[in-house]
PDB file of C-alpha atoms in Angstrom:
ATOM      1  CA  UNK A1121      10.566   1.425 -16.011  1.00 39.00           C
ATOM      2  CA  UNK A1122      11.618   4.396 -17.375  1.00 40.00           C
ATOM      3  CA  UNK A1123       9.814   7.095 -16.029  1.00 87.00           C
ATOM      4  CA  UNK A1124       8.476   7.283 -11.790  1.00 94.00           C
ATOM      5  CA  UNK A1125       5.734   5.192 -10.805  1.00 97.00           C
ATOM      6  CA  UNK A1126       3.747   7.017  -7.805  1.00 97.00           C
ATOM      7  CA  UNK A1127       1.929   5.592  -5.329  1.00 98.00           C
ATOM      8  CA  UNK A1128      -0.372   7.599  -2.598  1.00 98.00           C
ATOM      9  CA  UNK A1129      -1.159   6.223   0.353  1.00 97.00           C
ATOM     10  CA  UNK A1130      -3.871   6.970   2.619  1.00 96.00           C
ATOM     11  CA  UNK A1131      -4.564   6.189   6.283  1.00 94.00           C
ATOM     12  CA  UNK A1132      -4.427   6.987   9.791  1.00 91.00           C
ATOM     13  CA  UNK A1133      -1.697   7.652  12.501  1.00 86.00           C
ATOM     14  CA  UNK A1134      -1.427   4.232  14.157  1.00 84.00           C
ATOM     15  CA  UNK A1135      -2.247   1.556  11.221  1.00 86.00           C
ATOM     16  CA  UNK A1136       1.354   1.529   9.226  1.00 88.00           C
ATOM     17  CA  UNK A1137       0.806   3.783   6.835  1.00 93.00           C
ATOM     18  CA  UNK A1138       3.853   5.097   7.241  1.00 92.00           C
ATOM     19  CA  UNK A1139       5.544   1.996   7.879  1.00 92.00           C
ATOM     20  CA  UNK A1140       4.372   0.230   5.218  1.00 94.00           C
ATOM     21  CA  UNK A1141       5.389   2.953   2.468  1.00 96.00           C
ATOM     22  CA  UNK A1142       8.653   2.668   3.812  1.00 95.00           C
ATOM     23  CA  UNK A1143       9.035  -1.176   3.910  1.00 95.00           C
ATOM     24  CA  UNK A1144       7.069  -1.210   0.243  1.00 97.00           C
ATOM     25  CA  UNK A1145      10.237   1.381  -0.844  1.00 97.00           C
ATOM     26  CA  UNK A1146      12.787  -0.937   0.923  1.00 96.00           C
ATOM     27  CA  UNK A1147      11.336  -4.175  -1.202  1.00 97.00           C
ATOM     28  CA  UNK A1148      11.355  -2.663  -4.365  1.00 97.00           C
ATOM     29  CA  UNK A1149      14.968  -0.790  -3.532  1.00 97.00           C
ATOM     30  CA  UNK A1150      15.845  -4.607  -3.181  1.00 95.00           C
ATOM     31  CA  UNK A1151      15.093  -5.137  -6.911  1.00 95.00           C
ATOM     32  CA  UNK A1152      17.244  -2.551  -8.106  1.00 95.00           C
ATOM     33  CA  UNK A1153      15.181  -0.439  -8.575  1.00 96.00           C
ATOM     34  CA  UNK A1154      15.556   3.485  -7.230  1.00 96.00           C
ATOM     35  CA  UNK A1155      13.226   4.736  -4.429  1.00 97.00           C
ATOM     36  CA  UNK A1156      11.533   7.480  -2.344  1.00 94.00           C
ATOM     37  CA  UNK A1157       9.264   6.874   0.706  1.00 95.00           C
ATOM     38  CA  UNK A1158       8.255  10.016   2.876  1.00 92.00           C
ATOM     39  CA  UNK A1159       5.125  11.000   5.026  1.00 91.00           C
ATOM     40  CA  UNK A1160       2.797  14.161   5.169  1.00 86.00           C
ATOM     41  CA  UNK A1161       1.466  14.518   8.711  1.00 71.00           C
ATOM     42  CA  UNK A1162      -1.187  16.418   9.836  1.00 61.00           C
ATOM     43  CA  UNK A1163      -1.942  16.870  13.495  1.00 59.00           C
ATOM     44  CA  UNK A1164       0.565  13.978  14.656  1.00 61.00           C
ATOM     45  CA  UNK A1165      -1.340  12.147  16.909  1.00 68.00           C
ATOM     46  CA  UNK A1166      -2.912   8.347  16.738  1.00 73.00           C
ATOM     47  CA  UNK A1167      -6.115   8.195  14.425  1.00 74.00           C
ATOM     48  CA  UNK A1168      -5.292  11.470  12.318  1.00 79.00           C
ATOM     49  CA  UNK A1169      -5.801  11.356   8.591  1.00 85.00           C
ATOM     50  CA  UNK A1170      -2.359  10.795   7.215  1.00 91.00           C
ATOM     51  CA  UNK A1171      -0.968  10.781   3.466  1.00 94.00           C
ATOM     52  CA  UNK A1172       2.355   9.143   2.502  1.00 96.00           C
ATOM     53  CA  UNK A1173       4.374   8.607  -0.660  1.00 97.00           C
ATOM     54  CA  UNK A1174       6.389   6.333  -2.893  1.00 97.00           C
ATOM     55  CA  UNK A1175       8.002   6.747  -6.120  1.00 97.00           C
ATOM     56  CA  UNK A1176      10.184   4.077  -8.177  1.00 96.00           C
ATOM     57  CA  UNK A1177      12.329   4.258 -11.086  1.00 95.00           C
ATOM     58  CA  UNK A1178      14.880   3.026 -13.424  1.00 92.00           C
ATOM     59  CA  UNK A1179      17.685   5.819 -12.566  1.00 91.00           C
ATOM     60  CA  UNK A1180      17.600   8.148  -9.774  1.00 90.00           C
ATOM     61  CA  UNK A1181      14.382   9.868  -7.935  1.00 90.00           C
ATOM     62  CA  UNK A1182      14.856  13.261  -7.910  1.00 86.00           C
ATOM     63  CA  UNK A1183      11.764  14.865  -6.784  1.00 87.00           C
ATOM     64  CA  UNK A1184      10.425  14.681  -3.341  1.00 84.00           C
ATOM     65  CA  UNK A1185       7.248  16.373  -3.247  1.00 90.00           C
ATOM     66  CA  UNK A1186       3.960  14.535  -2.247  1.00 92.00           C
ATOM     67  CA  UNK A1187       2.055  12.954  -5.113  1.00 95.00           C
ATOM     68  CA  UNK A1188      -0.522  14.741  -6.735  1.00 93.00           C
ATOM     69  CA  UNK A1189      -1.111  12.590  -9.656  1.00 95.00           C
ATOM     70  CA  UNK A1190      -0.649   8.829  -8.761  1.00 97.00           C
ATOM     71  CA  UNK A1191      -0.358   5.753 -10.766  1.00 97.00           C
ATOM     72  CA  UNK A1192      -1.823   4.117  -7.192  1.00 98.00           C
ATOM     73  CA  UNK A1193      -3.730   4.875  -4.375  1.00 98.00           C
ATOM     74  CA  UNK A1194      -3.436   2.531  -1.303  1.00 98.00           C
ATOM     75  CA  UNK A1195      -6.262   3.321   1.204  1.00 98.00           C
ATOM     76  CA  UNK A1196      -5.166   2.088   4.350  1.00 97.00           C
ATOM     77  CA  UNK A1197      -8.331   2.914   6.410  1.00 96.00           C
ATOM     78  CA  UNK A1198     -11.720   1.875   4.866  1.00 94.00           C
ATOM     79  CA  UNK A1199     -13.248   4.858   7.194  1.00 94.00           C
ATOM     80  CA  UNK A1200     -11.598   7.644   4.842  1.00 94.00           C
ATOM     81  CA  UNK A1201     -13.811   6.094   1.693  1.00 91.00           C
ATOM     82  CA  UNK A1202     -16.004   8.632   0.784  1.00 86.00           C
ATOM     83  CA  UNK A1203     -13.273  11.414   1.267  1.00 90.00           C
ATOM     84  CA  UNK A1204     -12.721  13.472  -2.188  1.00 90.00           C
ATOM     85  CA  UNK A1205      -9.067  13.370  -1.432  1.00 91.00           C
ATOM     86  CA  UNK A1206      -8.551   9.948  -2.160  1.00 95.00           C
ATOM     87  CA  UNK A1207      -9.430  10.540  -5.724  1.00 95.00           C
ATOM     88  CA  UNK A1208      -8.083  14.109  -6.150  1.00 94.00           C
ATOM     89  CA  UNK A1209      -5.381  14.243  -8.763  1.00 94.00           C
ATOM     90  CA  UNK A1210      -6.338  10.786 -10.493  1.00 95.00           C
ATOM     91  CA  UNK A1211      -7.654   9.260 -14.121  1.00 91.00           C
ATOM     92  CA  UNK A1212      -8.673   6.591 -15.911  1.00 92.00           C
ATOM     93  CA  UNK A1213      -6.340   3.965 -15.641  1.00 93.00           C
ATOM     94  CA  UNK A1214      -5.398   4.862 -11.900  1.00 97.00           C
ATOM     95  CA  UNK A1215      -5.308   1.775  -9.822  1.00 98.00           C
ATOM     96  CA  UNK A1216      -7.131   1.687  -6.543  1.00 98.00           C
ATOM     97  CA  UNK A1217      -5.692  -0.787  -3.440  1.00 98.00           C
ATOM     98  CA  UNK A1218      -8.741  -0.518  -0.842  1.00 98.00           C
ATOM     99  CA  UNK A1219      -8.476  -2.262   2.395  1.00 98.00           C
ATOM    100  CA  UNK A1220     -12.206  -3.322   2.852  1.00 97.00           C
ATOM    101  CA  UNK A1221     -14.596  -6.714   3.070  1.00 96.00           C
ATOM    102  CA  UNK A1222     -16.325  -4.632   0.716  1.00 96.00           C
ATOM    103  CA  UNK A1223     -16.391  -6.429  -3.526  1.00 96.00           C
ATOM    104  CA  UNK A1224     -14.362  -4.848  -5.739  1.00 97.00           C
ATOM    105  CA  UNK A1225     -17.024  -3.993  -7.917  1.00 96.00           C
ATOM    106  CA  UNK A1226     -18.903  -2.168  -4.897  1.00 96.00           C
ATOM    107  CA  UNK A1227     -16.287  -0.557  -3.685  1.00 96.00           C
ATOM    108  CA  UNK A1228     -15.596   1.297  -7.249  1.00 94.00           C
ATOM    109  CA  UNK A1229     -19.392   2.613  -7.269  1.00 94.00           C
ATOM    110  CA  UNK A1230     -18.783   4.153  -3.880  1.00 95.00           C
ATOM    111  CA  UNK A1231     -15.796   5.659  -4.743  1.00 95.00           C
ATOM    112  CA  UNK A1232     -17.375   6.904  -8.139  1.00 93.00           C
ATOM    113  CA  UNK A1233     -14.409   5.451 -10.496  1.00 94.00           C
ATOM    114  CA  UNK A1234     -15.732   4.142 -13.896  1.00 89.00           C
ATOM    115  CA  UNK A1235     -12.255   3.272 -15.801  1.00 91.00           C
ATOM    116  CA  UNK A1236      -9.887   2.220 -12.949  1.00 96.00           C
ATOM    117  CA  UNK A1237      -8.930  -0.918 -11.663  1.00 97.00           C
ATOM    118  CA  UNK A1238     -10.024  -1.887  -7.324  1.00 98.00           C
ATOM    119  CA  UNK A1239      -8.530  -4.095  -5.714  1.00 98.00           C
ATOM    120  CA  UNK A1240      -9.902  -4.537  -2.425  1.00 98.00           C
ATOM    121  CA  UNK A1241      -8.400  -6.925   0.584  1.00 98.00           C
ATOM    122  CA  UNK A1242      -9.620  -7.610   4.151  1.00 98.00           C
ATOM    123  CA  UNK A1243      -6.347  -6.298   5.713  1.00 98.00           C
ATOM    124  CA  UNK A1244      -7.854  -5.326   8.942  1.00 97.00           C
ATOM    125  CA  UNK A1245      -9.289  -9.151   9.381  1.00 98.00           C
ATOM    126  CA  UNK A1246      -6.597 -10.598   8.580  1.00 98.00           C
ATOM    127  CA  UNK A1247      -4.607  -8.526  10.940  1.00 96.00           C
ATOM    128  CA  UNK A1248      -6.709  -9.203  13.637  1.00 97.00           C
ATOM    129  CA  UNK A1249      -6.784 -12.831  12.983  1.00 97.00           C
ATOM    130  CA  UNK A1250      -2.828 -12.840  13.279  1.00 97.00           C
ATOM    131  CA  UNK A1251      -2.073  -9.785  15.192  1.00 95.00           C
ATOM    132  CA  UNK A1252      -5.149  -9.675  17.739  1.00 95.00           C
ATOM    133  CA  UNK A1253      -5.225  -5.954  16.713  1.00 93.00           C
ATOM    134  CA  UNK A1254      -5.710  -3.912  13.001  1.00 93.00           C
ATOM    135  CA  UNK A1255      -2.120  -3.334  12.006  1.00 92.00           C
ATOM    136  CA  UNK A1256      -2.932  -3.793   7.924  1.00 96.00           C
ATOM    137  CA  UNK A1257       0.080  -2.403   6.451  1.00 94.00           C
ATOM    138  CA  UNK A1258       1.649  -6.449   5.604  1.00 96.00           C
ATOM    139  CA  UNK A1259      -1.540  -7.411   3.776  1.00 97.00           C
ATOM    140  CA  UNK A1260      -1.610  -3.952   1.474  1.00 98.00           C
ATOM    141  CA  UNK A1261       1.980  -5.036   0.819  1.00 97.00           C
ATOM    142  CA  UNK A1262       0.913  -8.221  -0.538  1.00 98.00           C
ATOM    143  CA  UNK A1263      -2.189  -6.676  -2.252  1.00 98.00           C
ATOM    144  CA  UNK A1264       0.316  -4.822  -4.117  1.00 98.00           C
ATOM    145  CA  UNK A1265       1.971  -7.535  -5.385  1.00 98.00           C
ATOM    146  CA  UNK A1266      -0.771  -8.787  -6.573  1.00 97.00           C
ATOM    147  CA  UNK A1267      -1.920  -5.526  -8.604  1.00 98.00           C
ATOM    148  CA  UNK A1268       1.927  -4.941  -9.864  1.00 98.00           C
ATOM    149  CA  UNK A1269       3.527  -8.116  -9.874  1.00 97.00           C
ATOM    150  CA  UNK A1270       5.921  -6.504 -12.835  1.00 96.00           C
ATOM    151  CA  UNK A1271       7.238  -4.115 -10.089  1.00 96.00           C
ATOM    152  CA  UNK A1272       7.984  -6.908  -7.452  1.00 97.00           C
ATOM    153  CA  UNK A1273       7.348 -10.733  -7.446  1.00 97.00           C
ATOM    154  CA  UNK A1274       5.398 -12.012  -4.556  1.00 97.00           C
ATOM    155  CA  UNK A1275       8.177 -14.076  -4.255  1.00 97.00           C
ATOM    156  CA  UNK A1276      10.762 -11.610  -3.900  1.00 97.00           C
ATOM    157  CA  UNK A1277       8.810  -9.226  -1.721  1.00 97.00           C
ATOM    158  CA  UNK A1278       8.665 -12.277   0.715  1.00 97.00           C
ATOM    159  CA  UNK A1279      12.447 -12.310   0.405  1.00 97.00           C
ATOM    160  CA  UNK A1280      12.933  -8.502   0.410  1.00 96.00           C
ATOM    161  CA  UNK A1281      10.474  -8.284   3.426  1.00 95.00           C
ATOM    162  CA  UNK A1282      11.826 -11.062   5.764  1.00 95.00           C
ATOM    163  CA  UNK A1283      15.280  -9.094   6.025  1.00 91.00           C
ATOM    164  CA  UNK A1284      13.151  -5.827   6.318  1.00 92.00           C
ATOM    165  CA  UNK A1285      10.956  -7.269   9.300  1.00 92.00           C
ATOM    166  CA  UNK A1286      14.094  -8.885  10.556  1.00 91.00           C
ATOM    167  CA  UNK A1287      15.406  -5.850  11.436  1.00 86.00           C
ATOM    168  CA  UNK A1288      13.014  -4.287  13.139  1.00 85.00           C
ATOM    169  CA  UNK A1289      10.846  -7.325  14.765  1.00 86.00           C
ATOM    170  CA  UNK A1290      10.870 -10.188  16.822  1.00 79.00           C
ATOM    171  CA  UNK A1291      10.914 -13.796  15.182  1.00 81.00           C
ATOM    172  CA  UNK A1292       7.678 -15.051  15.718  1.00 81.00           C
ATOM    173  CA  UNK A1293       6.283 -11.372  14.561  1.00 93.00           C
ATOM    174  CA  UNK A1294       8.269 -12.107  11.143  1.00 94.00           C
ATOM    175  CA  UNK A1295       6.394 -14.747   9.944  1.00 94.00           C
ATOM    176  CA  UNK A1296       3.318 -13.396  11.413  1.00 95.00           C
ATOM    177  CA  UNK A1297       3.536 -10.262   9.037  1.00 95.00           C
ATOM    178  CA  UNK A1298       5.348 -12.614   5.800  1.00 96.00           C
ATOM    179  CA  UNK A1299       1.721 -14.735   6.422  1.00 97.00           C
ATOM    180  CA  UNK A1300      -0.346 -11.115   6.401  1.00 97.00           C
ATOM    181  CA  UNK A1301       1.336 -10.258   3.144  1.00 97.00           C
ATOM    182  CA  UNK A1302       0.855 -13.830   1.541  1.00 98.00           C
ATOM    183  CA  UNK A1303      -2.436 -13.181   2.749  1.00 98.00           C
ATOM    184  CA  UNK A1304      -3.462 -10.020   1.214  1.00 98.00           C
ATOM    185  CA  UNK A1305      -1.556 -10.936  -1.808  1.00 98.00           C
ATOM    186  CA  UNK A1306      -4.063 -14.345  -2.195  1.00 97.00           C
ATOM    187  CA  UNK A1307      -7.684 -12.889  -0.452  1.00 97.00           C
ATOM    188  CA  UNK A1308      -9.943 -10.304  -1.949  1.00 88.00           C
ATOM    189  CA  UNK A1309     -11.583  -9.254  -4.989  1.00 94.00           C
ATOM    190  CA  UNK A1310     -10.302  -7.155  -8.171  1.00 95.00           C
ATOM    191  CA  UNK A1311     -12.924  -5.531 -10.458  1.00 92.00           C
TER     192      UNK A1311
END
């Protein structure tokens, strides 16, 4: 990896957006990798449109402005599809991460993308199946293994992850979000 790999991450205030940018940057930092993670807010309140940002490299980050021309989009919230800012800034050969029941292959027509690889993944189900509430940022995580398995190993993002979650939750919420990101690494569709 010689140059930065950017990612841009769409969502809204409340899902883990932010949280799951930063836990993504701590996994790969884990690999040995070097690593930014930072935020752009809007109004800061719960269910505002927010953006956030990762970039990885070989030797040191050294810019820290948001990402206008990504090598990824995550999209967090399947209620922004349709927005022109999730595609603004990309090109053939971007790679889409879409948190929807939607296929793959429908979920590229409605985002109008003819040369790009979708993943999608039912994040917010399988949240609610182990969390009782949408909290999707685990299952992107594992999506993204999946897409970029060269960056980080599903393995080792269950390693890199289970010290991250250890630190900031309880035990039985631990394995709870390791399942959500073996999860969204194993269900959905790629077109």
């Amino acid at each position: 990896m010689s140059q930065y790999f950017e990612i841009r991450w769409h969502g809204r205030g409340g899902q883990g957006t932010v949280t799951g940018a930063k836990s993504l940057a701590e996994a790969v930092q884990g690999t040995g990798k070097y690593v930014t993670a930072f935020p752009e807010y809007g109004p800061e309140r719960r269910g505002a449109p927010v953006r956030a940002f990762n970039r990885f490299a070989a030797d040191s980050v050294r810019i820290h402005t948001p990402v206008q021309n990504p090598n990824l989009v995550i999209i967090v919230d399947p209620t922004l599809i349709g927005n022109p800012q999730l595609t603004e800034g990309t090109h053939d050969g971007v790679v889409f991460i879409v948190n929807t029941e939607k296929s793959a292959e429908e979920t590229r027509k409605i985002l109008k993308l003819d040369n790009n690889t979708v993943y999608t993944v039912p994040a917010n189900r399988i949240s609610r199946e182990l969390f009782g509430r949408e909290i999707p940022n685990s299952a992107m995580l594992g999506a993204f293994a999946r897409a970029f398995p060269e960056i980080i190993s599903l393995e080792r993002l269950i390693e890199e992850s289970r010290h991250i979650f250890e630190d900031i939750l309880g035990k039985d919420l631990v394995e709870k979000n390791l399942e959500a990101v073996r999860r969204g690494h194993q269900e959905g569709d790629q077109a």
